[in-house]
Amino acid sequence: MHILHVAAEIYPLVKTGGLADIVAALPNAQAKRGCDVRVLLPGFRGILAGVTELTPVAQIGPVFGAAAVQLLAGRLPDTELSAYVIDAPFLYDREGNPYVGPDRHDWKDNHRRFALLGWAAAHIAFGELDPDWQPDIVHAHDWHAGLASAYIRQNPSLKTPTVFTVHNLAFRGIFPMECYGELGLTAQFLTPSGLEFYGSFSFMKAGLVYSDKITTVSPTYAKEIQTPEFGWGLDGVLTERANDLSGILNGVDYDVWTPQDPKIARTYTATNQNGKKLCKRALQKDFGLQRDGESPLFAVVSRLAGQKGMDLLLDALPELIGGGGQLVVLGTGETEIEARFFQASQAYPGRVAVRIGYDENLSHRIMAGADLLLVPSRFEPCGLTQLYALRYGTLPVVHRVGGLSDTVVDTTPETIASGRATGFSFDRPESAALGARIRDACTLYHKDRGLWRRIRRRAMLQNFSWDDSAAHYEVLYRNLL
Ligand code: ADP
Ligand code: GLC
């Protein structure tokens, strides 16, 4: 089976969130199962610098406002996987991240920058760009690649089946009507049952309407997005397509996320957890926290955005401190949340420490050194950090929503008795509910370290590897062929 993944990010070359981790790991898992998988990526600086053995495949010429566009092919680092890279310096050779400039504002020409991605996917599918390779399936990820299925649908002789995965419905790729004329798409699509969206148009909606199958990244989120509470105005479309919508849980690349990790102070295993103590001490030292083995050490590794419920945590901080806890935070995002964390670190010196920024290595050391990871998200399509935390025996504290509720088993008398507990969860996205659960976790930590170690062992033995998820995608593809 020949599969073309279409996406805007890939770990470790360009990453703003979990999407990049998945776009790196899923194709690898599929290749291991014998599929012929390629990835199509925009030629951002990090991609051009990181993909090896790049050679030209096709000269594309002027399109979407760029005079010189060519398609390159190369190899993804540390894999056998091929990648197509769209080299369009006028659109992609810029400071900042894939979506926003250094001023944190969206690039004004994002509609053209990402239309090119979907357009190139359709032309690769047609066999026009690479005479040596054509996909049987085009699998597009998030709004950035949402137009791939529209460009494919527009050509009646192009029958390549399409799968569209929603990683986060909150980002819908909405643009003003005036931009539509620049995309080369038929006006027939511009209706409420097409990609029109309340007087504008949406790349995400194009993916939802024109793809043959829709997936999202956890079973619970697949249900949630069909409701007004989580649907971002697209719940109607999703309900209509319920028969073609399924939730396939993300997997974890356990070669990258493992307590046998060379990035951490001391390695450890589920049966011999001693090394974790040293990781905790190293983390406390690194962050200038009191070197106190008796304090439960909570951590955050996250985008600091409304989605992630960081304001709830800030409001619940007195409970964490009152319970004898410590907190380390690694994140970047909204200015106001960053400022509030900074103030907290000043209010509780030696107990709360904050690093504003993005640091892949440090994120591993935090996963290893902390006792608990806080993920109080208001909504969470899947969430990867709680899965990473589980593997390092760092118990997740999560809002019971989306993928968080599919992956963390709350600690209750019943789950303790049946040996299933792996973390802590709470039902309402409110600081009081979070605070109460933080207190409970502190109490258990102080009271019964033997039980804590048993829960931790259980957490470390959870298996969210790609094997199952990759098999699910394969079944979906086969049904389309
Ligand atoms: P989302 O994609 O919504 O941000 P996920 O939990 O799916 O949430 O994925 C987040 C990914 O980004 C994880 O790999 C996490 O480790 C990483 N991450 C988030 N913030 C940071 C940061 N400040 N430094 C390093 N890694 C981070
Ligand atoms: C999105 C979601 C996150 C998910 C990730 C990878 O960024 O916010 O929950 O884990 O995509 O699918």
Coordinates of C-alpha atoms and ligand atoms in Angstrom, one line a residue:
M1 CA 0.0 0.0 0.0
H2 CA 1.4 3.4 -1.0
I3 CA 0.5 6.1 1.5
L4 CA 1.1 9.9 1.3
H5 CA 1.0 11.8 4.6
V6 CA 0.5 15.5 4.2
A7 CA 1.4 17.8 7.2
A8 CA 3.0 21.0 8.2
E9 CA 5.2 19.7 11.1
I10 CA 7.4 16.8 11.7
Y11 CA 9.6 16.0 14.8
P12 CA 12.5 16.8 15.2
L13 CA 12.7 19.3 12.3
V14 CA 9.7 21.6 12.8
K15 CA 7.5 21.2 15.9
T16 CA 5.0 23.4 17.7
G17 CA 3.1 20.6 19.4
G18 CA 2.0 16.9 19.4
L19 CA 1.1 17.0 15.7
A20 CA 4.9 16.9 14.9
D21 CA 5.4 13.8 17.1
I22 CA 2.6 11.9 15.4
V23 CA 3.7 12.8 11.8
A24 CA 7.1 11.5 12.7
A25 CA 6.0 8.3 14.4
L26 CA 2.9 7.1 12.5
P27 CA 4.6 6.8 9.1
N28 CA 7.5 4.9 10.7
A29 CA 5.0 2.5 12.4
Q30 CA 3.3 2.0 9.0
A31 CA 6.6 1.4 7.2
K32 CA 7.4 -1.3 9.8
R33 CA 4.1 -3.0 8.9
G34 CA 5.2 -3.1 5.3
C35 CA 3.5 0.0 3.8
D36 CA 5.3 2.2 1.4
V37 CA 4.9 5.6 3.1
R38 CA 6.0 9.0 2.1
V39 CA 5.5 12.4 3.8
L40 CA 4.8 15.7 2.0
L41 CA 6.0 18.8 3.9
P42 CA 6.3 22.6 3.2
G43 CA 9.9 23.7 2.7
F44 CA 10.3 25.6 6.0
R45 CA 13.9 26.3 7.0
G46 CA 14.0 23.4 9.5
I47 CA 12.7 21.0 7.0
L48 CA 15.1 22.0 4.2
A49 CA 18.0 21.8 6.7
G50 CA 17.0 18.5 8.2
V51 CA 15.8 16.3 5.3
T52 CA 18.9 14.6 3.8
E53 CA 19.8 13.7 0.2
L54 CA 17.4 16.3 -1.3
T55 CA 17.1 16.1 -5.0
P56 CA 14.7 17.9 -7.4
V57 CA 11.7 15.9 -8.6
A58 CA 9.7 18.5 -10.5
Q59 CA 9.9 22.2 -11.4
I60 CA 6.5 23.6 -10.6
G61 CA 6.9 27.2 -11.6
P62 CA 4.7 30.2 -10.5
V63 CA 1.9 29.2 -8.2
F64 CA 0.1 30.8 -5.2
G65 CA 2.1 34.0 -5.5
A66 CA 5.5 32.3 -5.6
A67 CA 7.5 32.6 -8.8
A68 CA 9.8 29.6 -8.3
V69 CA 8.4 26.5 -6.7
Q70 CA 10.0 23.1 -7.0
L71 CA 9.3 19.7 -5.5
L72 CA 12.2 18.0 -3.9
A73 CA 12.5 14.5 -2.5
G74 CA 14.8 13.3 0.2
R75 CA 15.1 11.1 3.3
L76 CA 13.9 11.9 6.8
P77 CA 16.7 11.9 9.3
D78 CA 17.4 8.6 11.2
T79 CA 14.8 6.7 9.1
E80 CA 14.5 5.0 5.8
L81 CA 11.4 7.1 5.0
S82 CA 11.2 9.3 1.9
A83 CA 9.9 12.9 2.2
Y84 CA 8.7 15.3 -0.5
V85 CA 9.5 18.9 0.3
I86 CA 7.9 21.8 -1.4
D87 CA 10.6 24.3 -2.0
A88 CA 9.0 27.7 -2.3
P89 CA 11.3 30.3 -0.6
F90 CA 8.9 33.2 -1.2
L91 CA 6.3 31.5 0.9
Y92 CA 8.3 29.4 3.4
D93 CA 11.7 30.9 4.0
R94 CA 10.9 33.0 7.0
E95 CA 11.7 33.7 10.7
G96 CA 9.1 32.5 13.2
N97 CA 7.1 29.3 13.4
P98 CA 5.1 27.7 10.5
Y99 CA 2.0 29.7 11.2
V100 CA 3.0 33.0 12.9
G101 CA 5.8 35.5 12.5
P102 CA 8.2 36.7 15.2
D103 CA 5.4 39.2 16.2
R104 CA 3.2 36.2 17.0
H105 CA 0.6 37.3 14.3
D106 CA -0.6 34.9 11.6
W107 CA 1.2 35.3 8.3
K108 CA -1.1 37.3 6.1
D109 CA -0.7 34.8 3.2
N110 CA -1.3 31.6 5.2
H111 CA -4.2 30.7 2.9
R112 CA -1.7 30.6 0.0
R113 CA 1.1 29.0 2.0
F114 CA -1.1 26.1 3.0
A115 CA -3.2 25.9 -0.2
L116 CA 0.1 25.0 -1.9
L117 CA 0.5 22.1 0.5
G118 CA -2.9 20.6 -0.4
W119 CA -2.5 21.4 -4.1
A120 CA 0.9 19.6 -4.3
A121 CA -0.7 16.6 -2.6
A122 CA -3.4 16.4 -5.2
H123 CA -0.9 16.7 -8.1
I124 CA 1.4 14.0 -6.6
A125 CA -1.7 11.8 -6.3
F126 CA -2.5 12.5 -10.0
G127 CA 1.0 11.3 -10.9
E128 CA 1.9 14.7 -12.5
L129 CA 4.9 15.6 -10.3
D130 CA 6.7 12.3 -9.7
P131 CA 6.3 9.8 -12.5
D132 CA 7.8 7.1 -10.4
W133 CA 5.4 7.2 -7.4
Q134 CA 1.7 7.6 -6.8
P135 CA -0.1 7.1 -3.5
D136 CA -3.1 4.7 -3.1
I137 CA -4.2 6.9 -0.1
V138 CA -3.7 10.5 0.7
H139 CA -3.8 11.1 4.5
A140 CA -3.9 14.7 5.5
H141 CA -3.4 16.2 9.0
D142 CA -5.2 19.2 10.5
W143 CA -6.4 22.4 8.7
H144 CA -3.0 23.0 7.1
A145 CA -3.5 20.1 4.8
G146 CA -7.3 20.4 4.7
L147 CA -7.5 21.5 1.1
A148 CA -5.8 18.3 -0.2
S149 CA -9.1 16.5 -0.4
A150 CA -10.8 19.5 -2.0
Y151 CA -8.2 19.7 -4.8
I152 CA -8.6 15.9 -5.3
R153 CA -12.4 16.1 -5.3
Q154 CA -12.3 18.9 -7.9
N155 CA -10.8 16.6 -10.5
P156 CA -13.4 14.1 -11.6
S157 CA -10.7 11.7 -13.0
L158 CA -8.7 11.6 -9.8
K159 CA -10.1 8.9 -7.6
T160 CA -7.4 8.6 -4.8
P161 CA -9.2 8.0 -1.5
T162 CA -8.5 10.5 1.2
V163 CA -8.3 10.3 5.0
F164 CA -8.3 13.5 7.1
T165 CA -7.2 13.5 10.7
V166 CA -8.3 16.2 13.1
H167 CA -5.6 16.8 15.7
N168 CA -7.2 19.9 17.1
L169 CA -10.6 21.2 15.9
A170 CA -10.0 24.6 17.6
F171 CA -7.7 25.6 14.8
R172 CA -10.0 25.8 11.8
G173 CA -8.0 27.7 9.3
I174 CA -10.6 30.4 8.7
F175 CA -10.0 33.0 6.0
P176 CA -12.0 35.9 4.5
M177 CA -14.0 35.3 1.4
E178 CA -11.7 37.6 -0.7
C179 CA -8.9 35.1 -0.4
Y180 CA -10.9 32.3 -2.0
G181 CA -10.3 33.5 -5.5
E182 CA -6.5 33.0 -5.1
L183 CA -6.8 29.2 -4.5
G184 CA -7.9 27.9 -7.9
L185 CA -10.9 26.1 -6.4
T186 CA -14.3 25.9 -8.0
A187 CA -17.0 28.4 -6.7
Q188 CA -19.3 25.3 -6.3
F189 CA -17.4 24.4 -3.1
L190 CA -18.2 27.8 -1.6
T191 CA -21.6 26.8 0.0
P192 CA -22.7 26.1 3.6
S193 CA -22.6 22.4 2.7
G194 CA -19.1 22.9 1.3
L195 CA -16.2 24.9 2.8
E196 CA -18.1 28.1 3.5
F197 CA -18.1 29.0 7.2
Y198 CA -20.3 31.8 8.5
G199 CA -19.4 34.2 5.7
S200 CA -15.8 33.1 5.5
F201 CA -14.3 29.8 4.5
S202 CA -12.4 27.1 6.5
F203 CA -9.6 24.7 5.5
M204 CA -10.6 22.4 8.3
K205 CA -14.2 22.3 7.0
A206 CA -12.9 21.4 3.6
G207 CA -11.1 18.4 5.1
L208 CA -14.2 17.4 7.0
V209 CA -16.5 17.7 4.0
Y210 CA -14.4 16.4 1.1
S211 CA -12.4 13.6 2.7
D212 CA -13.6 10.0 2.4
K213 CA -12.9 9.2 6.0
I214 CA -12.3 11.4 9.0
T215 CA -10.4 10.4 12.1
T216 CA -9.5 12.1 15.2
V217 CA -6.9 11.2 17.8
S218 CA -8.9 9.5 20.6
P219 CA -12.3 7.8 20.8
T220 CA -13.7 10.2 23.4
Y221 CA -12.8 13.3 21.3
A222 CA -14.5 11.7 18.3
K223 CA -17.7 11.8 20.3
E224 CA -17.1 15.2 21.9
I225 CA -16.6 17.1 18.6
Q226 CA -20.1 16.1 17.6
T227 CA -21.5 18.3 20.4
P228 CA -21.8 22.1 20.4
E229 CA -19.6 22.3 23.6
F230 CA -16.5 20.9 21.7
G231 CA -17.5 21.3 18.1
W232 CA -16.3 24.9 17.4
G233 CA -19.3 25.4 15.1
L234 CA -18.4 22.3 13.1
D235 CA -20.4 19.8 15.2
G236 CA -23.2 19.8 12.6
V237 CA -20.9 18.7 9.8
L238 CA -19.3 16.1 12.0
T239 CA -22.6 14.7 13.1
E240 CA -23.7 14.4 9.5
R241 CA -20.5 12.5 8.8
A242 CA -20.7 10.4 11.9
N243 CA -20.6 7.1 9.9
D244 CA -17.3 8.1 8.4
L245 CA -15.8 9.5 11.6
S246 CA -13.7 7.4 14.0
G247 CA -11.3 8.0 16.9
I248 CA -7.9 6.3 16.8
L249 CA -5.8 6.9 19.8
N250 CA -2.3 8.2 19.1
G251 CA 0.7 6.1 20.0
V252 CA 4.0 6.9 21.6
D253 CA 7.4 6.4 20.2
Y254 CA 8.9 4.5 23.1
D255 CA 12.4 4.7 21.5
V256 CA 12.3 8.4 22.2
W257 CA 10.3 8.5 25.4
T258 CA 11.8 5.9 27.8
P259 CA 13.3 5.9 31.3
Q260 CA 16.3 4.3 29.6
D261 CA 16.6 7.8 28.1
P262 CA 20.2 9.0 27.6
K263 CA 19.0 12.6 28.3
I264 CA 18.1 11.9 32.0
A265 CA 20.3 12.0 35.1
R266 CA 19.9 8.2 35.9
T267 CA 18.0 5.6 34.0
Y268 CA 15.5 3.3 35.8
T269 CA 12.8 0.7 35.1
A270 CA 9.4 -0.3 36.5
T271 CA 10.9 -2.9 38.7
N272 CA 13.9 -0.8 39.9
Q273 CA 12.7 2.8 40.3
N274 CA 15.8 4.0 42.3
G275 CA 17.2 6.1 39.5
K276 CA 14.0 8.2 39.5
K277 CA 15.1 9.6 42.9
L278 CA 18.3 10.9 41.4
C279 CA 16.4 12.4 38.5
K280 CA 14.2 14.2 40.9
R281 CA 17.2 15.6 42.9
A282 CA 18.8 16.7 39.6
L283 CA 15.7 18.5 38.5
Q284 CA 15.2 20.2 41.9
K285 CA 18.9 21.4 41.6
D286 CA 18.5 22.5 38.0
F287 CA 15.4 24.6 38.9
G288 CA 16.7 25.9 42.2
L289 CA 14.0 24.2 44.2
Q290 CA 14.5 23.0 47.8
R291 CA 16.2 19.6 47.7
D292 CA 13.5 17.8 49.5
G293 CA 12.7 14.2 48.7
E294 CA 9.5 14.4 50.8
S295 CA 7.8 17.0 48.7
P296 CA 5.7 15.7 45.8
L297 CA 7.1 17.4 42.8
F298 CA 4.4 18.5 40.2
A299 CA 5.3 19.5 36.7
V300 CA 3.9 21.2 33.6
V301 CA 5.3 20.7 30.1
S302 CA 2.9 22.5 27.8
R303 CA 1.9 25.2 25.5
L304 CA 0.7 27.9 27.8
A305 CA -2.7 28.4 26.2
G306 CA -6.3 28.6 27.3
Q307 CA -6.9 25.1 26.0
K308 CA -4.4 23.7 28.5
G309 CA -6.3 25.0 31.6
M310 CA -3.2 26.8 33.0
D311 CA -5.3 29.5 34.6
L312 CA -7.1 26.7 36.6
L313 CA -3.7 25.6 37.9
L314 CA -2.6 29.1 38.8
D315 CA -5.8 29.5 40.8
A316 CA -5.3 26.1 42.5
L317 CA -1.7 26.8 43.4
P318 CA -2.4 27.5 47.1
E319 CA -3.7 23.8 47.4
L320 CA -0.5 22.5 45.8
I321 CA 1.7 24.6 48.2
G322 CA -0.6 23.8 51.2
G323 CA -0.2 20.1 50.4
G324 CA 3.6 20.4 50.7
G325 CA 4.1 20.2 46.9
Q326 CA 6.6 21.8 44.6
L327 CA 6.0 22.8 41.0
V328 CA 8.2 23.1 37.9
V329 CA 6.9 24.6 34.7
L330 CA 8.3 24.4 31.2
G331 CA 6.2 26.2 28.6
T332 CA 5.6 29.1 26.3
G333 CA 2.5 30.8 25.0
E334 CA 0.1 33.5 26.1
T335 CA 1.9 36.5 27.6
E336 CA -0.5 36.8 30.5
I337 CA -0.2 33.2 31.6
E338 CA 3.6 33.4 31.3
A339 CA 3.5 36.5 33.5
R340 CA 1.3 34.8 36.1
F341 CA 3.7 31.8 36.4
F342 CA 6.6 34.2 36.7
Q343 CA 4.8 35.9 39.6
A344 CA 4.1 32.6 41.2
S345 CA 7.8 31.7 41.1
Q346 CA 8.5 34.9 43.0
A347 CA 5.7 34.4 45.5
Y348 CA 6.9 30.8 46.3
P349 CA 10.7 30.8 45.9
G350 CA 12.2 27.4 46.2
R351 CA 8.8 25.8 45.7
V352 CA 7.7 27.0 42.3
A353 CA 10.1 27.4 39.4
V354 CA 9.4 28.4 35.9
R355 CA 11.2 28.1 32.6
I356 CA 9.6 30.0 29.7
G357 CA 10.7 28.6 26.5
Y358 CA 10.8 25.5 24.4
D359 CA 13.3 22.8 25.3
E360 CA 13.1 19.3 24.1
N361 CA 15.9 17.9 26.3
L362 CA 14.6 19.6 29.4
S363 CA 11.1 18.1 28.7
H364 CA 12.6 14.6 29.1
R365 CA 14.4 15.5 32.3
I366 CA 11.2 16.9 33.7
M367 CA 9.2 13.7 32.7
A368 CA 11.8 11.7 34.6
G369 CA 12.3 13.9 37.6
A370 CA 8.8 14.8 38.6
D371 CA 6.4 12.8 40.7
L372 CA 3.2 14.1 38.9
L373 CA 2.4 15.8 35.6
L374 CA -0.5 18.3 35.5
V375 CA -2.7 18.3 32.4
P376 CA -5.8 20.2 33.4
S377 CA -6.9 20.9 29.8
R378 CA -10.3 22.3 29.1
F379 CA -10.3 20.1 26.0
E380 CA -7.7 17.6 24.8
P381 CA -8.0 15.7 21.5
C382 CA -5.5 13.2 22.6
G383 CA -2.7 14.7 24.6
L384 CA 0.8 13.1 24.5
T385 CA 2.5 14.4 27.6
Q386 CA 0.3 12.3 29.9
L387 CA 1.3 9.3 27.9
Y388 CA 5.0 10.2 28.1
A389 CA 4.6 10.8 31.9
L390 CA 3.1 7.4 32.4
R391 CA 6.1 5.7 30.9
Y392 CA 8.4 7.6 33.3
G393 CA 6.3 6.7 36.3
T394 CA 5.2 10.3 36.7
L395 CA 1.5 10.2 37.6
P396 CA -0.7 12.4 35.5
V397 CA -3.3 14.7 37.1
V398 CA -5.9 15.3 34.3
H399 CA -9.2 16.8 33.6
R400 CA -11.4 13.8 32.5
V401 CA -11.9 14.9 28.9
G402 CA -10.9 13.8 25.4
G403 CA -7.8 11.6 25.2
L404 CA -7.0 12.2 28.8
S405 CA -10.1 10.3 29.9
D406 CA -9.1 7.4 27.5
T407 CA -5.6 7.0 28.9
V408 CA -5.5 7.8 32.6
V409 CA -7.2 5.6 35.2
D410 CA -8.2 7.6 38.3
T411 CA -7.0 6.5 41.7
T412 CA -10.0 5.4 43.7
P413 CA -10.5 2.7 46.4
E414 CA -11.9 0.5 43.6
T415 CA -9.0 1.0 41.1
I416 CA -6.5 0.7 43.9
A417 CA -8.1 -2.7 44.9
S418 CA -8.1 -3.9 41.3
G419 CA -4.6 -2.6 40.7
R420 CA -5.7 -0.4 37.7
A421 CA -5.0 3.1 39.0
T422 CA -2.4 5.1 37.0
G423 CA -3.1 8.7 37.9
F424 CA -5.6 11.3 39.2
S425 CA -8.5 12.8 37.4
F426 CA -11.3 15.3 38.0
D427 CA -14.6 16.0 36.3
R428 CA -15.2 19.7 36.0
P429 CA -12.7 22.2 34.5
E430 CA -12.7 24.3 37.7
S431 CA -9.8 25.3 39.9
A432 CA -11.6 23.9 43.0
A433 CA -11.9 20.5 41.4
L434 CA -8.3 20.5 40.3
G435 CA -7.1 21.8 43.7
A436 CA -9.0 19.1 45.5
R437 CA -7.4 16.4 43.4
I438 CA -4.0 17.9 43.9
R439 CA -4.6 17.8 47.7
D440 CA -5.6 14.1 47.4
A441 CA -2.5 13.3 45.5
C442 CA -0.3 15.1 48.1
T443 CA -2.0 13.2 50.9
L444 CA -1.5 9.8 49.3
Y445 CA 2.1 10.7 48.5
H446 CA 2.8 11.5 52.2
K447 CA 0.8 8.7 53.6
D448 CA 1.6 5.5 51.7
R449 CA 4.8 5.5 49.6
G450 CA 4.5 1.7 49.0
L451 CA 1.1 2.2 47.4
W452 CA 2.6 5.1 45.4
R453 CA 5.3 2.9 44.1
R454 CA 2.8 0.3 43.0
I455 CA 0.7 2.8 41.1
R456 CA 3.8 4.2 39.6
R457 CA 4.8 0.7 38.5
R458 CA 1.4 0.1 36.9
A459 CA 1.7 3.5 35.1
M460 CA 5.1 2.6 33.7
L461 CA 3.8 -0.7 32.3
Q462 CA 1.0 0.9 30.3
N463 CA 1.4 0.3 26.6
F464 CA 0.3 3.0 24.2
S465 CA 2.7 1.9 21.5
W466 CA 1.9 2.5 17.8
D467 CA 1.3 -1.2 17.0
D468 CA -2.5 -1.1 17.7
S469 CA -3.1 2.4 16.3
A470 CA -1.2 1.7 13.1
A471 CA -3.2 -1.5 12.6
H472 CA -6.4 0.5 13.0
Y473 CA -5.4 3.0 10.3
E474 CA -4.5 0.1 8.0
V475 CA -8.0 -1.4 8.4
L476 CA -9.5 2.0 7.6
Y477 CA -7.3 2.3 4.4
R478 CA -8.1 -1.2 3.3
N479 CA -11.8 -0.5 3.5
L480 CA -11.3 2.5 1.2
L481 CA -9.4 0.6 -1.5
Ligands
ADP1 P1 -0.5 19.9 21.9 O1 -0.1 19.3 20.6 O2 -1.9 20.3 22.1 O3 0.4 21.0 22.3 P2 0.3 17.3 23.0 O4 0.3 16.9 24.4 O5 -0.3 16.5 22.0 O6 -0.3 18.8 23.1 O7 1.8 17.5 22.5 C1 2.7 18.5 23.1 C2 4.1 18.2 22.6 O8 4.9 19.3 22.7 C3 4.7 17.1 23.5 O9 5.7 16.4 22.7 C4 5.4 18.0 24.6 O10 6.5 17.3 25.2 C5 5.9 19.1 23.7 N1 6.0 20.4 24.4 C6 5.1 21.3 24.7 N2 5.6 22.4 25.3 C7 6.9 22.2 25.3 C8 8.1 23.0 25.8 N3 7.9 24.2 26.3 N4 9.3 22.5 25.6 C9 9.5 21.2 25.1 N5 8.5 20.5 24.6 C10 7.2 20.9 24.7
GLC2 C1 -3.1 18.4 18.9 C2 -3.9 18.2 20.2 C3 -3.3 17.1 21.1 C4 -2.9 15.9 20.3 C5 -1.9 16.3 19.2 C6 -1.4 15.1 18.4 O1 -2.1 19.3 19.0 O2 -4.1 19.4 20.9 O3 -4.3 16.7 22.1 O4 -2.2 15.0 21.2 O5 -2.6 17.2 18.3 O6 -2.5 14.4 17.8

